[in-house]
Coordinates of C-alpha atoms in Angstrom, one line a residue:
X105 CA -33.1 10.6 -55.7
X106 CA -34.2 7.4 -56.2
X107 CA -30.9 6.0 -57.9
X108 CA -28.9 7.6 -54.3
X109 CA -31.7 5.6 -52.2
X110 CA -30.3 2.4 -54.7
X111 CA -26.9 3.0 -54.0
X112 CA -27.2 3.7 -50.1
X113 CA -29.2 0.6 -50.0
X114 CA -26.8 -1.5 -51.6
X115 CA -23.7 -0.4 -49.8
X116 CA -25.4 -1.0 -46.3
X117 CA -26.3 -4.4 -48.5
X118 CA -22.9 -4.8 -48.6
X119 CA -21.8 -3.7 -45.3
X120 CA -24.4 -6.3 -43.2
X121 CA -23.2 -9.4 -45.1
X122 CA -19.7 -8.7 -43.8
X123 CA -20.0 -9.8 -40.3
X124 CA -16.2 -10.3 -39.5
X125 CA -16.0 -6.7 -40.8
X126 CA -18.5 -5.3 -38.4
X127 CA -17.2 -7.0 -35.9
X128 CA -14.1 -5.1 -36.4
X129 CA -15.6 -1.8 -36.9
X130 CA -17.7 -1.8 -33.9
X131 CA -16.1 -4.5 -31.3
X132 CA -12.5 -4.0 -31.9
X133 CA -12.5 -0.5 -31.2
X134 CA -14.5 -0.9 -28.1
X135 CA -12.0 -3.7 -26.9
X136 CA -9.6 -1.2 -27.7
X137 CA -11.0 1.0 -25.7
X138 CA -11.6 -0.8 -22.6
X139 CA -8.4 -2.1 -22.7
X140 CA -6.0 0.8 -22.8
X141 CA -8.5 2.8 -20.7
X142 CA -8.3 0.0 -17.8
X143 CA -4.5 -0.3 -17.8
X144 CA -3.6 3.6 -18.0
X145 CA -6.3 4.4 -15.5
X146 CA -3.8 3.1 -13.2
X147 CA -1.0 4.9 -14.4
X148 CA -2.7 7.8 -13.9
X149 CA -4.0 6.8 -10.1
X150 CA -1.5 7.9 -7.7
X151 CA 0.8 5.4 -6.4
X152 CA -1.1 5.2 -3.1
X153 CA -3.4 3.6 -4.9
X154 CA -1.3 0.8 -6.3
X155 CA -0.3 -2.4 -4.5
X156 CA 3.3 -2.6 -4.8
X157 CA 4.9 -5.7 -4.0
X158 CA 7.7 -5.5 -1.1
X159 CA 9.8 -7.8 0.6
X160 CA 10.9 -6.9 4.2
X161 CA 13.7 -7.6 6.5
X162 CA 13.8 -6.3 9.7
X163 CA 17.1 -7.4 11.2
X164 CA 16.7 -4.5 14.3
X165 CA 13.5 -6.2 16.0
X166 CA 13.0 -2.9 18.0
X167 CA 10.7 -0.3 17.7
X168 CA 12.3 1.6 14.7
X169 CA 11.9 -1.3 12.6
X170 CA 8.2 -2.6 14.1
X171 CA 7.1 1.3 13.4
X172 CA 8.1 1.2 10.0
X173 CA 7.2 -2.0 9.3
X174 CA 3.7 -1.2 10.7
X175 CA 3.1 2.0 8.7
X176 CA 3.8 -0.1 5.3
X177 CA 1.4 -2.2 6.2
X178 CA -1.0 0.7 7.2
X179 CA -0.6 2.5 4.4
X180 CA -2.5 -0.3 2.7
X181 CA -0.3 0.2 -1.1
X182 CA 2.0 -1.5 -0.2
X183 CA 2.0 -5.9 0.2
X184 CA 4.5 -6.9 2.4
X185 CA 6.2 -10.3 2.7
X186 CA 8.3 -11.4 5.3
X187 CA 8.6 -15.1 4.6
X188 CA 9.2 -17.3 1.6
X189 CA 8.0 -20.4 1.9
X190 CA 7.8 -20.5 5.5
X191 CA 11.5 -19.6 6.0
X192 CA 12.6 -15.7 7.3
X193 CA 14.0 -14.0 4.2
X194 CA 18.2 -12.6 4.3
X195 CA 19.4 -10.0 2.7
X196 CA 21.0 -12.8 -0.1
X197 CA 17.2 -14.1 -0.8
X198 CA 15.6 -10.5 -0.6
X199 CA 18.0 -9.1 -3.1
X200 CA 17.7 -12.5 -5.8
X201 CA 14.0 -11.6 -5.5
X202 CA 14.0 -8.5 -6.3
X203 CA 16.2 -8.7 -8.5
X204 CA 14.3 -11.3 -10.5
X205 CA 11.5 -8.9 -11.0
X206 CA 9.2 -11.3 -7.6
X207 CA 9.5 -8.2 -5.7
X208 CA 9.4 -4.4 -6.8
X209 CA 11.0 -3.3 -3.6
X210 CA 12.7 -4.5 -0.8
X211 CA 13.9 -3.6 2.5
X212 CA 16.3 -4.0 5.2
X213 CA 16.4 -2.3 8.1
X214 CA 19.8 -2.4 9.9
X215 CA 20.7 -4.1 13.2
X216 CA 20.4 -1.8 16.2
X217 CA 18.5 0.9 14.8
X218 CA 15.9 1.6 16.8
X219 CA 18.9 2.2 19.6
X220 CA 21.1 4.6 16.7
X221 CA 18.0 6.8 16.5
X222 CA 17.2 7.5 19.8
X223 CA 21.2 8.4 20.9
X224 CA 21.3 10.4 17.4
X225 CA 17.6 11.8 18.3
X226 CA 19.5 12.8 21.8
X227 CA 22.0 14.1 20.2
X228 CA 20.1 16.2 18.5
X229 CA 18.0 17.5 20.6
X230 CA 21.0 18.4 22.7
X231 CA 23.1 20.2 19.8
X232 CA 20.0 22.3 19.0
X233 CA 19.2 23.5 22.8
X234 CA 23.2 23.8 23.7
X235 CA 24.7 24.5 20.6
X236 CA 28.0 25.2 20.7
X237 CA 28.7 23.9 24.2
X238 CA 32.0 21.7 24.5
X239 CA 29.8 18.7 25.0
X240 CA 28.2 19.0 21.5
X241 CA 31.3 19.8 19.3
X242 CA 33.5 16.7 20.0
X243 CA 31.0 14.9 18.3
X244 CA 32.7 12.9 15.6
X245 CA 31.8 13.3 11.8
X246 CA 30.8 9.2 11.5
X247 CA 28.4 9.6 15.0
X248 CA 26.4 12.6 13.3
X249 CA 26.0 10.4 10.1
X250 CA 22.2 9.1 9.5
X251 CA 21.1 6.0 10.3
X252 CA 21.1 4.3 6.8
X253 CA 17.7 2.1 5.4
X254 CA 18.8 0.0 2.7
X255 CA 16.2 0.2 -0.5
X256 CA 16.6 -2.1 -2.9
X257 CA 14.7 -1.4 -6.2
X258 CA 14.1 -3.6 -9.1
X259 CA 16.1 -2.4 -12.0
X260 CA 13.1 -2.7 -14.6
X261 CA 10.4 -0.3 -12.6
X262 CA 10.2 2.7 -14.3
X263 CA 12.3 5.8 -12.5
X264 CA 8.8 7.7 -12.0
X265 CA 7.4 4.6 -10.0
X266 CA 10.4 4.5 -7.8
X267 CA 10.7 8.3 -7.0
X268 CA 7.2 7.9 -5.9
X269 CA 7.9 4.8 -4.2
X270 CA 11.1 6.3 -2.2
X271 CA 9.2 9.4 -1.5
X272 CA 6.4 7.1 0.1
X273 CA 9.3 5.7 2.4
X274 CA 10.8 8.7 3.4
X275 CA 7.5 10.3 4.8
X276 CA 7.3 7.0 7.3
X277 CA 11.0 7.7 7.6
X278 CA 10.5 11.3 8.9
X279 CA 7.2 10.6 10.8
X280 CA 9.2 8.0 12.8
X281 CA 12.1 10.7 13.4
X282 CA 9.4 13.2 14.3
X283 CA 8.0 10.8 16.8
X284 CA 11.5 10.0 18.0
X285 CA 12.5 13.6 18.9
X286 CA 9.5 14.5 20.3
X287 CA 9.7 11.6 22.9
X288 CA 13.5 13.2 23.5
X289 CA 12.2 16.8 24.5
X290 CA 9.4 14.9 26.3
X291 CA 11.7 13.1 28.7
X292 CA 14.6 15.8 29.2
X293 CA 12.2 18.3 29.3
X294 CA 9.5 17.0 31.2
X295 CA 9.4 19.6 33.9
X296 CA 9.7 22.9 32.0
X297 CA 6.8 23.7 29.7
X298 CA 7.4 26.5 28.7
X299 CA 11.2 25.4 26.9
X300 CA 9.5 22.1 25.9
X301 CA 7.1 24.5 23.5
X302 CA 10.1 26.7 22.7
X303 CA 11.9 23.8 21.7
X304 CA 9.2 22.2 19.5
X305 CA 9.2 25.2 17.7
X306 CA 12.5 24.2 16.5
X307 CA 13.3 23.3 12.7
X308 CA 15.1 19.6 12.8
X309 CA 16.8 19.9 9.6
X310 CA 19.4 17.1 9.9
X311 CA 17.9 14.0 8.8
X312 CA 17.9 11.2 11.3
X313 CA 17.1 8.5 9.1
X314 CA 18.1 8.1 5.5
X315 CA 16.9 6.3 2.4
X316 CA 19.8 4.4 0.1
X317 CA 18.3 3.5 -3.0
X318 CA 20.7 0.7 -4.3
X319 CA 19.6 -1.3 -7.5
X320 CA 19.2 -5.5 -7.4
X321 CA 21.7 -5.8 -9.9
X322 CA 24.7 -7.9 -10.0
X323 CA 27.7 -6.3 -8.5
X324 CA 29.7 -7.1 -11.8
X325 CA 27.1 -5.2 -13.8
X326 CA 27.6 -1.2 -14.0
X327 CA 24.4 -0.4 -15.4
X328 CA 22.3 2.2 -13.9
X329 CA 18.5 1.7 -15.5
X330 CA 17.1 4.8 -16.9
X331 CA 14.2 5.6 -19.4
X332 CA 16.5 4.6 -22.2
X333 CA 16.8 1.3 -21.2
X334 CA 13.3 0.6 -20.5
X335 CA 11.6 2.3 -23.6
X336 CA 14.1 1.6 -26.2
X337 CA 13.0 -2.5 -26.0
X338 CA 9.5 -2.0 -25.2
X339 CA 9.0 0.3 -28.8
X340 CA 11.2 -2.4 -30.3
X341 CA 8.5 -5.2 -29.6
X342 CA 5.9 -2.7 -30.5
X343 CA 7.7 -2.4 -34.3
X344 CA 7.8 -5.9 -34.5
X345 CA 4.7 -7.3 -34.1
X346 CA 3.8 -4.5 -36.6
X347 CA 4.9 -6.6 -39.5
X348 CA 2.0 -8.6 -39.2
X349 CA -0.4 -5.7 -41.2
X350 CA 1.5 -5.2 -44.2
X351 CA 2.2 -9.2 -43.7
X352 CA -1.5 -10.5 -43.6
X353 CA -2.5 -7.7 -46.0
X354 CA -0.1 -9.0 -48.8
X355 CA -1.8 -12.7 -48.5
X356 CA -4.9 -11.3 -48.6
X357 CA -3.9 -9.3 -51.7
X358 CA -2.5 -12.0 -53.5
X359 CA -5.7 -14.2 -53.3
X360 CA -8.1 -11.7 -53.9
X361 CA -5.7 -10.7 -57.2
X362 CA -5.2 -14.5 -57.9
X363 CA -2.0 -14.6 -57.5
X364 CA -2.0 -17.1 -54.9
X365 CA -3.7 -19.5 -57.2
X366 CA -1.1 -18.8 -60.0
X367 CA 1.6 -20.2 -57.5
X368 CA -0.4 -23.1 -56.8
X369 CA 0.3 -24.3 -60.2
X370 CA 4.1 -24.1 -60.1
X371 CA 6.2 -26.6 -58.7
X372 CA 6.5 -25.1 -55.0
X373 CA 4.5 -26.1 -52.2
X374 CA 2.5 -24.2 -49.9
X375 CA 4.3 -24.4 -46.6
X376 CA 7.7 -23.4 -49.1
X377 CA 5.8 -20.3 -50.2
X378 CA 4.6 -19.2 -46.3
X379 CA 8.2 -19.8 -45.4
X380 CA 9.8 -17.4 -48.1
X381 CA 7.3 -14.6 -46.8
X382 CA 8.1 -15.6 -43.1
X383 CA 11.9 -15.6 -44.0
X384 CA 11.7 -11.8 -45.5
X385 CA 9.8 -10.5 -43.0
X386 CA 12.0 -11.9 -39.7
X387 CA 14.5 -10.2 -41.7
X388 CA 12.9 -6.8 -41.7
X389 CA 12.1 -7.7 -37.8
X390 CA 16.1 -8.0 -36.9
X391 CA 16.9 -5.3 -39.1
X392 CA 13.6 -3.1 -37.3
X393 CA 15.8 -4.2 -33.8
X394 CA 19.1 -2.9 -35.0
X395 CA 17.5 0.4 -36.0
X396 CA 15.8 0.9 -32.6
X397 CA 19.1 0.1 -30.9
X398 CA 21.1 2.0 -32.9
X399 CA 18.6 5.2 -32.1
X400 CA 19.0 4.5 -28.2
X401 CA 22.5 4.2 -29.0
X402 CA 23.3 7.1 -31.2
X403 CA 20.3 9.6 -31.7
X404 CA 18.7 10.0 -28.4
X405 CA 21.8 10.7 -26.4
X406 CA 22.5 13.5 -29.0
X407 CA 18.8 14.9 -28.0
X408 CA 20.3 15.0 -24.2
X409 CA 18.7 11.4 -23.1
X410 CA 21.4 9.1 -21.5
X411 CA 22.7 6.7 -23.9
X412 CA 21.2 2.9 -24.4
X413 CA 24.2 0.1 -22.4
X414 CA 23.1 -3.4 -23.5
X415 CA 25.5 -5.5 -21.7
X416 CA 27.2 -8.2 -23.5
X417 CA 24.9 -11.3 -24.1
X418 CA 24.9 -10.6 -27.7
X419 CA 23.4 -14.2 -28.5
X420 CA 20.9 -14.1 -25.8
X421 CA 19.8 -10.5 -28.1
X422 CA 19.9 -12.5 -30.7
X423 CA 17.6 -15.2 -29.7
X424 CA 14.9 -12.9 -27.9
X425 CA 14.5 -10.9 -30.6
X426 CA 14.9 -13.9 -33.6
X427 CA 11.6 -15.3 -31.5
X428 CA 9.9 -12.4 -31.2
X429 CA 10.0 -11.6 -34.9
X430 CA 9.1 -15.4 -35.6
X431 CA 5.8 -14.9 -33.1
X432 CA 5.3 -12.0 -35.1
X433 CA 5.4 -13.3 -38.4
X434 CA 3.4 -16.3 -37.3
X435 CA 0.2 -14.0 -36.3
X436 CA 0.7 -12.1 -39.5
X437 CA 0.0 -14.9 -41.2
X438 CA -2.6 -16.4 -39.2
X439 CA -4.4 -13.3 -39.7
X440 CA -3.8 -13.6 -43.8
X441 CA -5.1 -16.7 -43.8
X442 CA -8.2 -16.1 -41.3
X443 CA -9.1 -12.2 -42.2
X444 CA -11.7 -11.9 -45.0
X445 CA -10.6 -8.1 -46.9
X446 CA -7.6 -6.2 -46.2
X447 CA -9.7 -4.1 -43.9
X448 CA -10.3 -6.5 -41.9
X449 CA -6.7 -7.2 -41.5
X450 CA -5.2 -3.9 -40.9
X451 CA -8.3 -3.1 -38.5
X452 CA -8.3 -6.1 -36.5
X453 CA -3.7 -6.1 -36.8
X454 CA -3.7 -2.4 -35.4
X455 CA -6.0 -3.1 -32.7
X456 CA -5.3 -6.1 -31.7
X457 CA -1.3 -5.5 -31.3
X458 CA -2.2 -2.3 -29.5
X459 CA -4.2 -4.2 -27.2
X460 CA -1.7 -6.7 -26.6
X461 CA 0.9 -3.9 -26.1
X462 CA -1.1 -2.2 -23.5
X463 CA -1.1 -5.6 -21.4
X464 CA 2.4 -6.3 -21.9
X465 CA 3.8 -3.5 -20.3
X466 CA 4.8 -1.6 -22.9
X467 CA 2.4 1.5 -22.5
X468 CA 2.7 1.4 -18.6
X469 CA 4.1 -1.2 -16.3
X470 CA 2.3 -4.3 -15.5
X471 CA 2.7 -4.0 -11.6
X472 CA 0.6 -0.8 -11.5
X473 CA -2.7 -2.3 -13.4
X474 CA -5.4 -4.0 -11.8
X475 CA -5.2 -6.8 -10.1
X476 CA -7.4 -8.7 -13.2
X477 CA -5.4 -7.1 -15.7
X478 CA -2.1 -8.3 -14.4
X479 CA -3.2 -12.1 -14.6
X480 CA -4.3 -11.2 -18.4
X481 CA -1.1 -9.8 -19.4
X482 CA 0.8 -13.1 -19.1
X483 CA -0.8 -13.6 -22.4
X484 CA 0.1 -11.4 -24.2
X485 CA 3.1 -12.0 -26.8
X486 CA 5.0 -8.6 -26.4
X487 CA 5.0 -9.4 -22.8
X488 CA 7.3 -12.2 -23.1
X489 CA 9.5 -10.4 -25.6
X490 CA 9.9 -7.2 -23.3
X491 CA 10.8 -9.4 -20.3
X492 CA 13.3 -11.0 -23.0
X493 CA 14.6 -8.0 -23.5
X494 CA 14.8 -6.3 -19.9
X495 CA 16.1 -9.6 -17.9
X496 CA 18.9 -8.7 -20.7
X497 CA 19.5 -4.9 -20.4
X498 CA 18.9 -4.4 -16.7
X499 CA 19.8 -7.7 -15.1
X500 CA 22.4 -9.0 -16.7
X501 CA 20.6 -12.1 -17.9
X502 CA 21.7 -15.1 -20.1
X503 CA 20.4 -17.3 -22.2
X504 CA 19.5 -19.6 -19.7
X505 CA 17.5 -16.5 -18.2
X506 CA 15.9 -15.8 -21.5
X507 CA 15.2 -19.2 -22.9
X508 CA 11.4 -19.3 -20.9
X509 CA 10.2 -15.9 -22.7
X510 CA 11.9 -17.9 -26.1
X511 CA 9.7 -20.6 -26.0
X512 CA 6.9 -19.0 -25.3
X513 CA 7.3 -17.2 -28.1
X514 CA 8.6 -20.3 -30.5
X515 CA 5.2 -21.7 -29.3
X516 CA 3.1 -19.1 -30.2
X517 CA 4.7 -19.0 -33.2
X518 CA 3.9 -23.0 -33.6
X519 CA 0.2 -22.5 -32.5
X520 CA -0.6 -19.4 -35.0
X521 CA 1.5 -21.9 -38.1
X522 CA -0.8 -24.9 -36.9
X523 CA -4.1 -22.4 -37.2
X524 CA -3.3 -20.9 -40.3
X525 CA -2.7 -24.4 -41.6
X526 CA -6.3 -25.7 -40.5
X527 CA -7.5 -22.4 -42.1
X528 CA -5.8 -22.9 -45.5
X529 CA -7.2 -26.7 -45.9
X530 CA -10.5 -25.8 -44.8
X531 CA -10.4 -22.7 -47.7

């Protein structure tokens, strides 16, 4: 009993002394717990609940467009901007902001409408009470069309956010037909009450008003976003930045093991060393890349998922995903040099890039978290890749496009060299 006692003793000895270890056991997971909780909370929130960013053009100024524009703005989800920079938005401006990711939604409400849905509101009012009359069936095909709302969607919200978000539009849509063809039987039947109730009674089923979802792409570009598109380079910066475990673990290893100091003694220099292991392991990030392209390409279209379209900026890929893997293999070393055990490393490497995939959009999108949240997530490293990866896919973008997400990632790369460096001189 006593020799137990001894033993349980010294292992909680052992245990205490590690602070950085405790620190991981206990704080990490916490972190880990807050974090993921916080950002899916609002996945899981309905979308009413969600500020969704919109930009509106009302180019009808009557009271389709005012009632529309009024009920977005009551519904309280939704932020509305008119304006940029003091200046009344077109449809040119509205669509290069959406389609730049400013603006999850926008959009424009046709000239005249307010006057196409009262005639088609009369019309069909009319076609219900006298159908079949001669007045009714010369109707042309193009007059019993619906009055079109133009939607525009940014290509890189996920397809469940924008079903909810169209669905959102079309109940103001109907509520404003509603109200329209009540007003109708109000006025041409104002003086029978009895066929104004009869006639209320009736079942509307052609749509006045309808919703045309159109994506803020460029015209030259024929790629429709789907969930292959958008999860395919979101796991791939996932993968990547796990290389930084096994990376920081082999460092630790080969100190602990005294292997490090073995290589001291030969005729290679530190930094020559940390670049061989940085050189290997970008390589196992682009091959990681190729894999997960190759499975969007290939394996999940044979599971019944639509296939993965990349476009064709081949060296704007190549760039995104040569500084993502550098970022990654920067931190892995960084946490080589800083972490004291192996444990510490994989503990504090699993959480931590979970943590920093959960703010940068890789577990839900950023738009939906809280407002807090959404100004922590420009932090995080995957972030920059994913946007890398998506201004690619789903908007067509160069390198030129890119090159902002690159250097944020070259200098995170640069910053987590620079730390490790300290680290190493101070050991």
């Amino acid at each position: 009993m006593f020799r137990l006692l001894s033993t349980v003793k010294k292992e909680f000895l052992i245990l205490f002394r590690d602070k950085a270890g405790l620190g991981v056991l206990f704080i990490m997971p916490m972190v880990l717990v807050l974090v993921v909780t916080l950002v899916q909370d609002s996945a899981f929130r309905a979308v009413k609940e969600t500020e969704i960013k919109l930009i509106y053009l009302d180019n009808d100024r009557g009271t389709f467009g005012l009632s529309l524009e009024r009920g977005l703005n009551e519904a309280g989800n939704f932020s509305l901007t008119k304006k940029i920079h003091g200046k009344e938005v077109d449809e040119k401006i509205l669509r290069e902001k959406v389609s730049k990711g400013d603006f999850q939604i926008g959009i424009i409400v046709p000239e005249g409408a307010s006057r196409k849905i009262q005639e088609k509101a009369i019309e069909m009012v009319k076609k219900t009470i006298f159908q079949g009359s001669e007045s009714t069936s010369k109707n042309s095909k193009e007059d019993s069309q619906p009055l079109e709302i133009e939607v525009y969607l940014d290509p890189a919200v996920r397809k469940s956010f924008q079903n909810s978000i169209i669905s959102s539009l079309n109940g103001f849509a109907a509520n404003i037909e509603k109200r329209s063809v009540l007003d109708v039987i109000s006025r041409e039947f104002s003086g029978n009450g009895r066929e104004t109730k009869k006639e209320e009674k009736k079942n509307y089923r052609e749509p006045l008003v309808k919703i045309r979802e159109i994506y803020a792409v460029p015209e030259s570009l024929s790629i429709t976003p789907n969930a292959v598109q958008q999860n395919v380079p979101a796991w791939t910066m996932f993968a990547i930045f796990l290389i930084a475990i096994p990376l920081a673990g082999n460092m630790i290893k080969e100190s602990k093991d005294g292997i490090f100091l073995r290589l001291r003694t030969m005729p290679v220099s530190y930094p020559t060393h940390i670049l061989g292991k940085i050189i290997v392991y970008l390589c196992i990030c682009m091959i990681q890349s190729v894999l997960m392209l190759l499975v969007g390409i290939f394996i999940l279209p044979a599971l019944g998922t639509e296939i993965l379209v990349m476009g064709s900026n081949y060296p704007a890929m190549v760039l995104i995903a040569l500084s993502s893997g550098l970022a990654a293999a920067g931190f892995g070393v960084m946490l080589g040099t800083v972490a004291g055990t192996q444990e510490q490393a994989s503990t504090f490497g699993a959480i931590s890039v979970v943590v920093a995939a959960a703010l940068g959009g890789v577990m839900v999108p950023v738009f939906v978290m809280p407002e807090f949240m959404q100004k922590i997530s420009v932090i995080s490293p995957l972030s920059w890749g994913l946007k890398g990866f998506l201004d690619i896919f789903l908007r067509d973008g160069n390198l030129l496009v890119i090159l902002p997400n690159a250097i944020k990632l070259l200098s995170f790369f640069v910053l987590t060299m620079f730390i490790s460096g300290l680290r190493s001189k101070l050991v």
